Amino acid sequence: MRIMSDPGRSPAVPRCSIVIRCFNEAEHIGRLLEDIGRQTLADIEIVVVDSGSTDGTVDIVRRYPTRLVSISPSEFTFGRALNIGFRAARGEFVVAASAHVYPVDDDWLANLLGPFEDERVGLVYGKQRGPESSHYSELRLFESWFPEESNADQDHPFCNNANAAVRRALWLDQPYDESLTGLEDLDWAKKAMARGHRIAYAADATIIHVHDETSAQVLNRYRREAIALKHIYPSERFSFWNFLHLFASNALSDLGHARHEGVLIRRFWDIVSFRFLQFWGTYKGYRQSSLTNAEMRQRFYYPSGRARDRSDHGRKKLKSENGVTSENRSAGSLTKDS
């Protein structure tokens, strides 16, 4: 592991550190770093954990006042990259941000940290929306997972490390689980709640989350997150019937909404294919008997030479969306990216 610092950075301890995990994110990370520089909250530092980018990502990062931590691809898991970044961070609060997100306004960070005024709050996560180029079903998932109203004390551990903040002091006592293939955020929040800390949702801390995944990457994401979810909740099951039921019900629901919006013909195949991959990946993940070996990690974290840090998400929402329980708020998946 190699750490490179901006020599002009103040030695004073910042209020907030932002940890960004990345691998081949040259297309997006520059916009995120530019937008961080425009935030009304100025007392911040940026830590970037790069796991072997080859597309110019590192060169872009070096143009900004950041602290760059380089790790090898073989070291990477979602939890391990976060733990490395958090160890390098110095802020009282640490924000986890995906490298392929960008805030919608200059108050994103201030709004994300606002709920920490309540000392009982251990984690805050913000709202996510997708660009118009997103899969139609994923746009619906964002609306389901991230509502318009904030919640200062939610009763489930759903959260998402693409846009979240924690008290660093709590992380010191409870680092992220480095063995999980995803959902390290959900696992951390579940444990924090068990220790009496609150999870807050800040609807006014909004980012755009860009998921330009191929079909293989969508399948891969839901498969690895199902493996993680099974580890977090060992008693849960996902049967072939769950796959059939949730694929059909969610696809039909999306098709109905697309018809109402006048985009059914244009979005038809996108909806059907995404929902199939979502729940087939979940089914395959639940059928896997263990966590991963080195070959499997390579497939999960670097499919086709790319990695995505999606992780995401509370038991109630996840289970309804993946068929473990049935709730009105279905329409989801096992993602999180981180």
Short mmCIF file of C-alpha atoms in Angstrom, two decimals:
data_model
loop_
_atom_site.label_atom_id
_atom_site.label_comp_id
_atom_site.label_asym_id
_atom_site.label_seq_id
_atom_site.Cartn_x
_atom_site.Cartn_y
_atom_site.Cartn_z
CA MET A 1 0.00 0.00 0.00
CA ARG A 2 1.33 3.43 -0.94
CA ILE A 3 0.10 6.80 0.38
CA MET A 4 0.73 10.09 -1.37
CA SER A 5 -0.25 13.42 0.21
CA ASP A 6 -0.77 16.94 -1.03
CA PRO A 7 2.21 18.82 0.49
CA GLY A 8 0.17 22.01 0.78
CA ARG A 9 -2.51 20.49 2.98
CA SER A 10 -3.06 22.03 6.40
CA PRO A 11 -2.05 19.86 9.35
CA ALA A 12 -5.20 20.92 11.23
CA VAL A 13 -7.70 18.13 11.81
CA PRO A 14 -10.64 18.63 9.41
CA ARG A 15 -14.26 18.30 10.46
CA CYS A 16 -14.98 15.95 7.57
CA SER A 17 -12.97 13.49 5.50
CA ILE A 18 -14.30 12.09 2.22
CA VAL A 19 -13.14 8.59 1.26
CA ILE A 20 -13.55 7.65 -2.41
CA ARG A 21 -12.88 4.11 -3.59
CA CYS A 22 -12.01 3.84 -7.27
CA PHE A 23 -10.82 1.63 -10.07
CA ASN A 24 -10.71 2.95 -13.65
CA GLU A 25 -13.05 5.87 -12.94
CA ALA A 26 -11.45 8.48 -15.25
CA GLU A 27 -14.82 9.18 -16.85
CA HIS A 28 -16.47 10.30 -13.61
CA ILE A 29 -14.09 11.08 -10.76
CA GLY A 30 -13.03 14.48 -12.04
CA ARG A 31 -16.58 15.80 -11.87
CA LEU A 32 -16.99 14.53 -8.30
CA LEU A 33 -13.74 16.18 -7.19
CA GLU A 34 -14.71 19.45 -8.88
CA ASP A 35 -18.10 19.45 -7.16
CA ILE A 36 -16.54 18.69 -3.77
CA GLY A 37 -14.45 21.82 -4.21
CA ARG A 38 -17.65 23.87 -4.59
CA GLN A 39 -19.25 22.69 -1.36
CA THR A 40 -20.30 25.26 1.22
CA LEU A 41 -18.67 23.06 3.88
CA ALA A 42 -15.01 23.91 3.42
CA ASP A 43 -13.37 22.14 6.38
CA ILE A 44 -12.76 18.86 4.58
CA GLU A 45 -10.06 16.53 3.29
CA ILE A 46 -10.29 14.01 0.44
CA VAL A 47 -8.80 10.51 0.59
CA VAL A 48 -8.85 8.45 -2.60
CA VAL A 49 -8.25 4.70 -2.40
CA ASP A 50 -7.28 3.43 -5.85
CA SER A 51 -6.98 -0.29 -6.51
CA GLY A 52 -4.83 -0.37 -9.64
CA SER A 53 -6.46 1.97 -12.17
CA THR A 54 -4.94 1.96 -15.66
CA ASP A 55 -7.17 4.50 -17.44
CA GLY A 56 -5.72 7.78 -16.15
CA THR A 57 -7.79 7.93 -12.95
CA VAL A 58 -4.70 8.50 -10.80
CA ASP A 59 -3.48 11.34 -13.01
CA ILE A 60 -6.85 13.07 -12.61
CA VAL A 61 -6.84 12.58 -8.84
CA ARG A 62 -3.38 14.16 -8.57
CA ARG A 63 -4.70 17.41 -10.04
CA TYR A 64 -6.76 17.97 -6.91
CA PRO A 65 -5.88 18.47 -3.21
CA THR A 66 -6.32 14.83 -2.26
CA ARG A 67 -4.52 12.14 -0.34
CA LEU A 68 -4.01 9.17 -2.65
CA VAL A 69 -3.76 5.66 -1.22
CA SER A 70 -2.79 2.99 -3.75
CA ILE A 71 -3.52 -0.67 -3.16
CA SER A 72 -3.14 -3.67 -5.44
CA PRO A 73 -6.24 -5.24 -7.01
CA SER A 74 -5.57 -8.42 -5.02
CA GLU A 75 -5.99 -6.47 -1.76
CA PHE A 76 -9.42 -5.14 -2.66
CA THR A 77 -12.69 -5.86 -1.01
CA PHE A 78 -15.29 -3.17 -0.42
CA GLY A 79 -14.82 -3.27 3.32
CA ARG A 80 -11.03 -3.42 3.16
CA ALA A 81 -10.77 -0.41 0.82
CA LEU A 82 -12.99 1.58 3.16
CA ASN A 83 -11.01 0.56 6.23
CA ILE A 84 -7.77 1.61 4.52
CA GLY A 85 -9.31 4.94 3.57
CA PHE A 86 -10.75 5.52 7.03
CA ARG A 87 -7.37 4.83 8.62
CA ALA A 88 -5.83 7.48 6.39
CA ALA A 89 -8.66 9.94 7.15
CA ARG A 90 -8.49 12.35 10.09
CA GLY A 91 -11.92 13.98 10.18
CA GLU A 92 -14.42 13.69 13.00
CA PHE A 93 -16.89 12.45 10.38
CA VAL A 94 -15.97 10.32 7.37
CA VAL A 95 -18.04 10.38 4.19
CA ALA A 96 -17.99 7.35 1.89
CA ALA A 97 -18.66 8.39 -1.71
CA SER A 98 -18.65 6.33 -4.88
CA ALA A 99 -16.28 7.60 -7.57
CA HIS A 100 -19.15 7.65 -10.07
CA VAL A 101 -21.51 9.97 -8.20
CA TYR A 102 -21.80 13.74 -8.13
CA PRO A 103 -23.81 16.05 -5.83
CA VAL A 104 -26.77 18.01 -7.16
CA ASP A 105 -25.95 21.17 -5.18
CA ASP A 106 -23.29 22.88 -3.09
CA ASP A 107 -24.93 22.01 0.25
CA TRP A 108 -24.63 18.25 -0.17
CA LEU A 109 -21.96 17.76 2.52
CA ALA A 110 -23.49 20.24 4.97
CA ASN A 111 -26.85 18.51 4.66
CA LEU A 112 -25.31 15.05 4.98
CA LEU A 113 -23.59 15.97 8.25
CA GLY A 114 -26.54 17.90 9.68
CA PRO A 115 -28.19 14.94 11.47
CA PHE A 116 -25.01 14.36 13.49
CA GLU A 117 -26.11 17.26 15.69
CA ASP A 118 -27.97 14.48 17.48
CA GLU A 119 -25.18 12.66 19.29
CA ARG A 120 -27.17 9.43 19.14
CA VAL A 121 -26.81 9.29 15.35
CA GLY A 122 -23.95 7.08 14.22
CA LEU A 123 -24.54 7.00 10.46
CA VAL A 124 -26.27 9.26 7.94
CA TYR A 125 -26.95 8.40 4.31
CA GLY A 126 -28.31 10.64 1.60
CA LYS A 127 -30.69 10.51 -1.33
CA GLN A 128 -29.67 9.06 -4.69
CA ARG A 129 -31.07 9.55 -8.14
CA GLY A 130 -29.85 8.34 -11.51
CA PRO A 131 -29.23 10.11 -14.81
CA GLU A 132 -31.70 9.64 -17.64
CA SER A 133 -29.34 7.09 -19.18
CA SER A 134 -29.90 4.73 -16.22
CA HIS A 135 -31.81 1.50 -16.51
CA TYR A 136 -35.49 2.31 -16.12
CA SER A 137 -35.91 -0.18 -13.28
CA GLU A 138 -32.93 1.28 -11.43
CA LEU A 139 -34.50 4.73 -11.55
CA ARG A 140 -37.53 3.21 -9.87
CA LEU A 141 -35.32 1.54 -7.28
CA PHE A 142 -33.73 4.86 -6.38
CA GLU A 143 -37.18 6.38 -5.86
CA SER A 144 -38.21 3.45 -3.66
CA TRP A 145 -35.05 3.30 -1.54
CA PHE A 146 -34.49 7.03 -1.20
CA PRO A 147 -37.78 8.88 -0.57
CA GLU A 148 -38.37 12.61 -0.54
CA GLU A 149 -38.74 12.86 3.25
CA SER A 150 -35.86 12.60 5.71
CA ASN A 151 -35.87 10.21 8.67
CA ALA A 152 -33.83 11.07 11.76
CA ASP A 153 -34.20 7.63 13.36
CA GLN A 154 -35.12 4.84 10.97
CA ASP A 155 -36.04 1.42 12.30
CA HIS A 156 -33.97 -0.69 9.87
CA PRO A 157 -30.30 -0.76 8.82
CA PHE A 158 -30.73 0.14 5.16
CA CYS A 159 -28.03 2.57 4.01
CA ASN A 160 -25.69 3.01 1.08
CA ASN A 161 -21.99 3.78 1.02
CA ALA A 162 -22.21 5.55 -2.31
CA ASN A 163 -23.42 8.53 -0.25
CA ALA A 164 -23.07 8.08 3.51
CA ALA A 165 -21.21 9.40 6.54
CA VAL A 166 -20.25 7.87 9.88
CA ARG A 167 -18.63 9.06 13.09
CA ARG A 168 -15.00 8.02 12.79
CA ALA A 169 -14.87 7.27 16.52
CA LEU A 170 -17.52 4.58 16.05
CA TRP A 171 -15.68 3.14 13.08
CA LEU A 172 -12.53 2.80 15.21
CA ASP A 173 -14.48 0.47 17.49
CA GLN A 174 -16.27 -1.27 14.62
CA PRO A 175 -14.41 -1.41 11.28
CA TYR A 176 -16.11 -2.71 8.14
CA ASP A 177 -16.21 -6.45 7.55
CA GLU A 178 -13.51 -7.08 4.95
CA SER A 179 -14.71 -10.57 4.06
CA LEU A 180 -18.06 -9.53 2.59
CA THR A 181 -18.55 -9.39 -1.19
CA GLY A 182 -20.75 -6.32 -0.79
CA LEU A 183 -23.28 -4.77 1.60
CA GLU A 184 -20.58 -3.80 4.07
CA ASP A 185 -22.68 -0.70 4.72
CA LEU A 186 -25.76 -2.69 5.71
CA ASP A 187 -23.67 -4.97 7.90
CA TRP A 188 -22.05 -1.99 9.66
CA ALA A 189 -25.38 -0.24 10.21
CA LYS A 190 -26.98 -3.41 11.56
CA LYS A 191 -24.19 -3.77 14.13
CA ALA A 192 -24.30 -0.06 15.01
CA MET A 193 -28.04 -0.23 15.68
CA ALA A 194 -27.50 -3.26 17.90
CA ARG A 195 -25.12 -1.11 19.96
CA GLY A 196 -27.77 1.59 20.38
CA HIS A 197 -26.77 4.06 17.65
CA ARG A 198 -29.24 5.67 15.28
CA ILE A 199 -29.28 5.55 11.49
CA ALA A 200 -30.54 8.73 9.82
CA TYR A 201 -31.62 9.43 6.24
CA ALA A 202 -31.04 12.92 4.82
CA ALA A 203 -33.24 13.49 1.79
CA ASP A 204 -31.66 16.89 1.15
CA ALA A 205 -28.16 15.38 0.72
CA THR A 206 -28.67 14.27 -2.86
CA ILE A 207 -26.26 12.80 -5.39
CA ILE A 208 -26.61 11.47 -8.94
CA HIS A 209 -25.37 7.89 -9.10
CA VAL A 210 -24.14 6.79 -12.54
CA HIS A 211 -24.45 3.07 -13.21
CA ASP A 212 -23.32 2.39 -16.77
CA GLU A 213 -23.16 -1.37 -16.27
CA THR A 214 -23.31 -4.08 -18.89
CA SER A 215 -25.69 -7.00 -18.48
CA ALA A 216 -22.86 -9.15 -17.12
CA GLN A 217 -22.00 -6.49 -14.54
CA VAL A 218 -25.62 -6.20 -13.39
CA LEU A 219 -25.80 -9.97 -12.91
CA ASN A 220 -22.46 -9.96 -11.12
CA ARG A 221 -23.51 -7.15 -8.75
CA TYR A 222 -26.68 -8.84 -7.57
CA ARG A 223 -24.99 -12.21 -7.25
CA ARG A 224 -22.17 -11.00 -5.01
CA GLU A 225 -24.54 -8.91 -2.91
CA ALA A 226 -26.81 -11.92 -2.40
CA ILE A 227 -23.79 -13.86 -1.16
CA ALA A 228 -23.09 -11.07 1.31
CA LEU A 229 -26.72 -10.78 2.40
CA LYS A 230 -26.88 -14.51 3.08
CA HIS A 231 -23.82 -14.09 5.31
CA ILE A 232 -25.35 -11.13 7.18
CA TYR A 233 -28.71 -12.88 7.62
CA PRO A 234 -27.85 -16.61 7.62
CA SER A 235 -31.41 -17.78 8.19
CA GLU A 236 -32.81 -16.12 5.08
CA ARG A 237 -33.61 -18.08 1.92
CA PHE A 238 -34.26 -17.24 -1.72
CA SER A 239 -35.91 -20.00 -3.73
CA PHE A 240 -36.51 -20.50 -7.43
CA TRP A 241 -40.12 -19.57 -6.74
CA ASN A 242 -38.93 -16.30 -5.21
CA PHE A 243 -36.98 -15.64 -8.40
CA LEU A 244 -39.99 -16.30 -10.64
CA HIS A 245 -42.42 -14.34 -8.49
CA LEU A 246 -40.22 -11.29 -8.02
CA PHE A 247 -39.01 -11.18 -11.60
CA ALA A 248 -42.57 -11.31 -12.92
CA SER A 249 -44.14 -8.93 -10.38
CA ASN A 250 -41.43 -6.29 -10.58
CA ALA A 251 -41.14 -6.43 -14.36
CA LEU A 252 -44.91 -6.09 -14.74
CA SER A 253 -44.98 -3.20 -12.31
CA ASP A 254 -42.21 -1.39 -14.19
CA LEU A 255 -43.86 -2.05 -17.54
CA GLY A 256 -47.09 -0.57 -16.22
CA HIS A 257 -45.30 2.58 -15.07
CA ALA A 258 -43.44 2.83 -18.37
CA ARG A 259 -46.71 2.58 -20.26
CA HIS A 260 -48.20 5.34 -18.10
CA GLU A 261 -45.18 7.52 -18.85
CA GLY A 262 -45.36 6.82 -22.57
CA VAL A 263 -41.97 5.07 -22.81
CA LEU A 264 -43.05 1.42 -22.86
CA ILE A 265 -41.83 0.57 -26.35
CA ARG A 266 -38.47 2.26 -25.83
CA ARG A 267 -37.91 0.77 -22.37
CA PHE A 268 -39.52 -2.67 -22.71
CA TRP A 269 -36.41 -4.82 -23.20
CA ASP A 270 -34.38 -2.77 -20.74
CA ILE A 271 -36.98 -3.44 -18.03
CA VAL A 272 -37.36 -7.15 -18.71
CA SER A 273 -33.63 -7.82 -18.97
CA PHE A 274 -32.67 -5.79 -15.89
CA ARG A 275 -35.28 -7.41 -13.66
CA PHE A 276 -34.33 -10.87 -14.91
CA LEU A 277 -30.63 -10.25 -14.22
CA GLN A 278 -31.41 -8.71 -10.83
CA PHE A 279 -33.33 -11.67 -9.47
CA TRP A 280 -31.41 -14.39 -11.32
CA GLY A 281 -28.20 -12.98 -9.88
CA THR A 282 -29.82 -12.96 -6.43
CA TYR A 283 -30.90 -16.58 -6.86
CA LYS A 284 -27.41 -17.65 -7.96
CA GLY A 285 -25.84 -15.82 -5.05
CA TYR A 286 -28.09 -17.54 -2.53
CA ARG A 287 -27.23 -20.92 -4.03
CA GLN A 288 -23.49 -20.39 -3.52
CA SER A 289 -22.38 -22.30 -0.45
CA SER A 290 -19.53 -20.07 0.74
CA LEU A 291 -17.82 -16.72 0.36
CA THR A 292 -15.18 -16.38 -2.32
CA ASN A 293 -11.81 -17.67 -3.42
CA ALA A 294 -9.24 -15.61 -5.36
CA GLU A 295 -10.70 -16.44 -8.77
CA MET A 296 -14.19 -15.54 -7.63
CA ARG A 297 -13.01 -12.25 -6.14
CA GLN A 298 -11.45 -11.32 -9.47
CA ARG A 299 -14.76 -12.00 -11.21
CA PHE A 300 -16.79 -10.09 -8.63
CA TYR A 301 -14.61 -7.00 -8.24
CA TYR A 302 -13.08 -6.62 -11.69
CA PRO A 303 -15.53 -8.03 -14.27
CA SER A 304 -14.33 -7.13 -17.78
CA GLY A 305 -11.63 -4.99 -16.26
CA ARG A 306 -13.93 -2.72 -14.29
CA ALA A 307 -15.13 -2.50 -10.70
CA ARG A 308 -18.16 -0.90 -9.15
CA ASP A 309 -18.57 -0.15 -5.45
CA ARG A 310 -22.29 -0.72 -5.18
CA SER A 311 -23.30 -2.03 -1.96
CA ASP A 312 -26.39 -1.42 -0.44
CA HIS A 313 -29.12 -1.77 1.99
CA GLY A 314 -31.49 -2.56 4.80
CA ARG A 315 -33.01 -5.87 5.49
CA LYS A 316 -36.60 -4.77 5.09
CA LYS A 317 -36.12 -3.13 1.73
CA LEU A 318 -33.72 -5.75 0.47
CA LYS A 319 -35.79 -8.68 1.53
CA SER A 320 -38.98 -7.37 -0.02
CA GLU A 321 -37.09 -6.64 -3.19
CA ASN A 322 -35.41 -10.03 -3.29
CA GLY A 323 -38.29 -12.14 -2.10
CA VAL A 324 -37.28 -13.02 1.42
CA THR A 325 -40.20 -11.09 2.83
CA SER A 326 -43.17 -9.41 1.21
CA GLU A 327 -43.83 -5.73 1.77
CA ASN A 328 -45.57 -2.94 -0.09
CA ARG A 329 -42.20 -1.42 -0.89
CA SER A 330 -40.93 -4.05 -3.25
CA ALA A 331 -39.22 -3.18 -6.49
CA GLY A 332 -35.65 -3.48 -5.42
CA SER A 333 -32.42 -5.26 -5.36
CA LEU A 334 -29.36 -5.96 -3.36
CA THR A 335 -27.61 -2.73 -4.26
CA LYS A 336 -25.64 -0.05 -2.44
CA ASP A 337 -21.91 1.40 -4.63
CA SER A 338 -20.34 1.64 -2.84
#
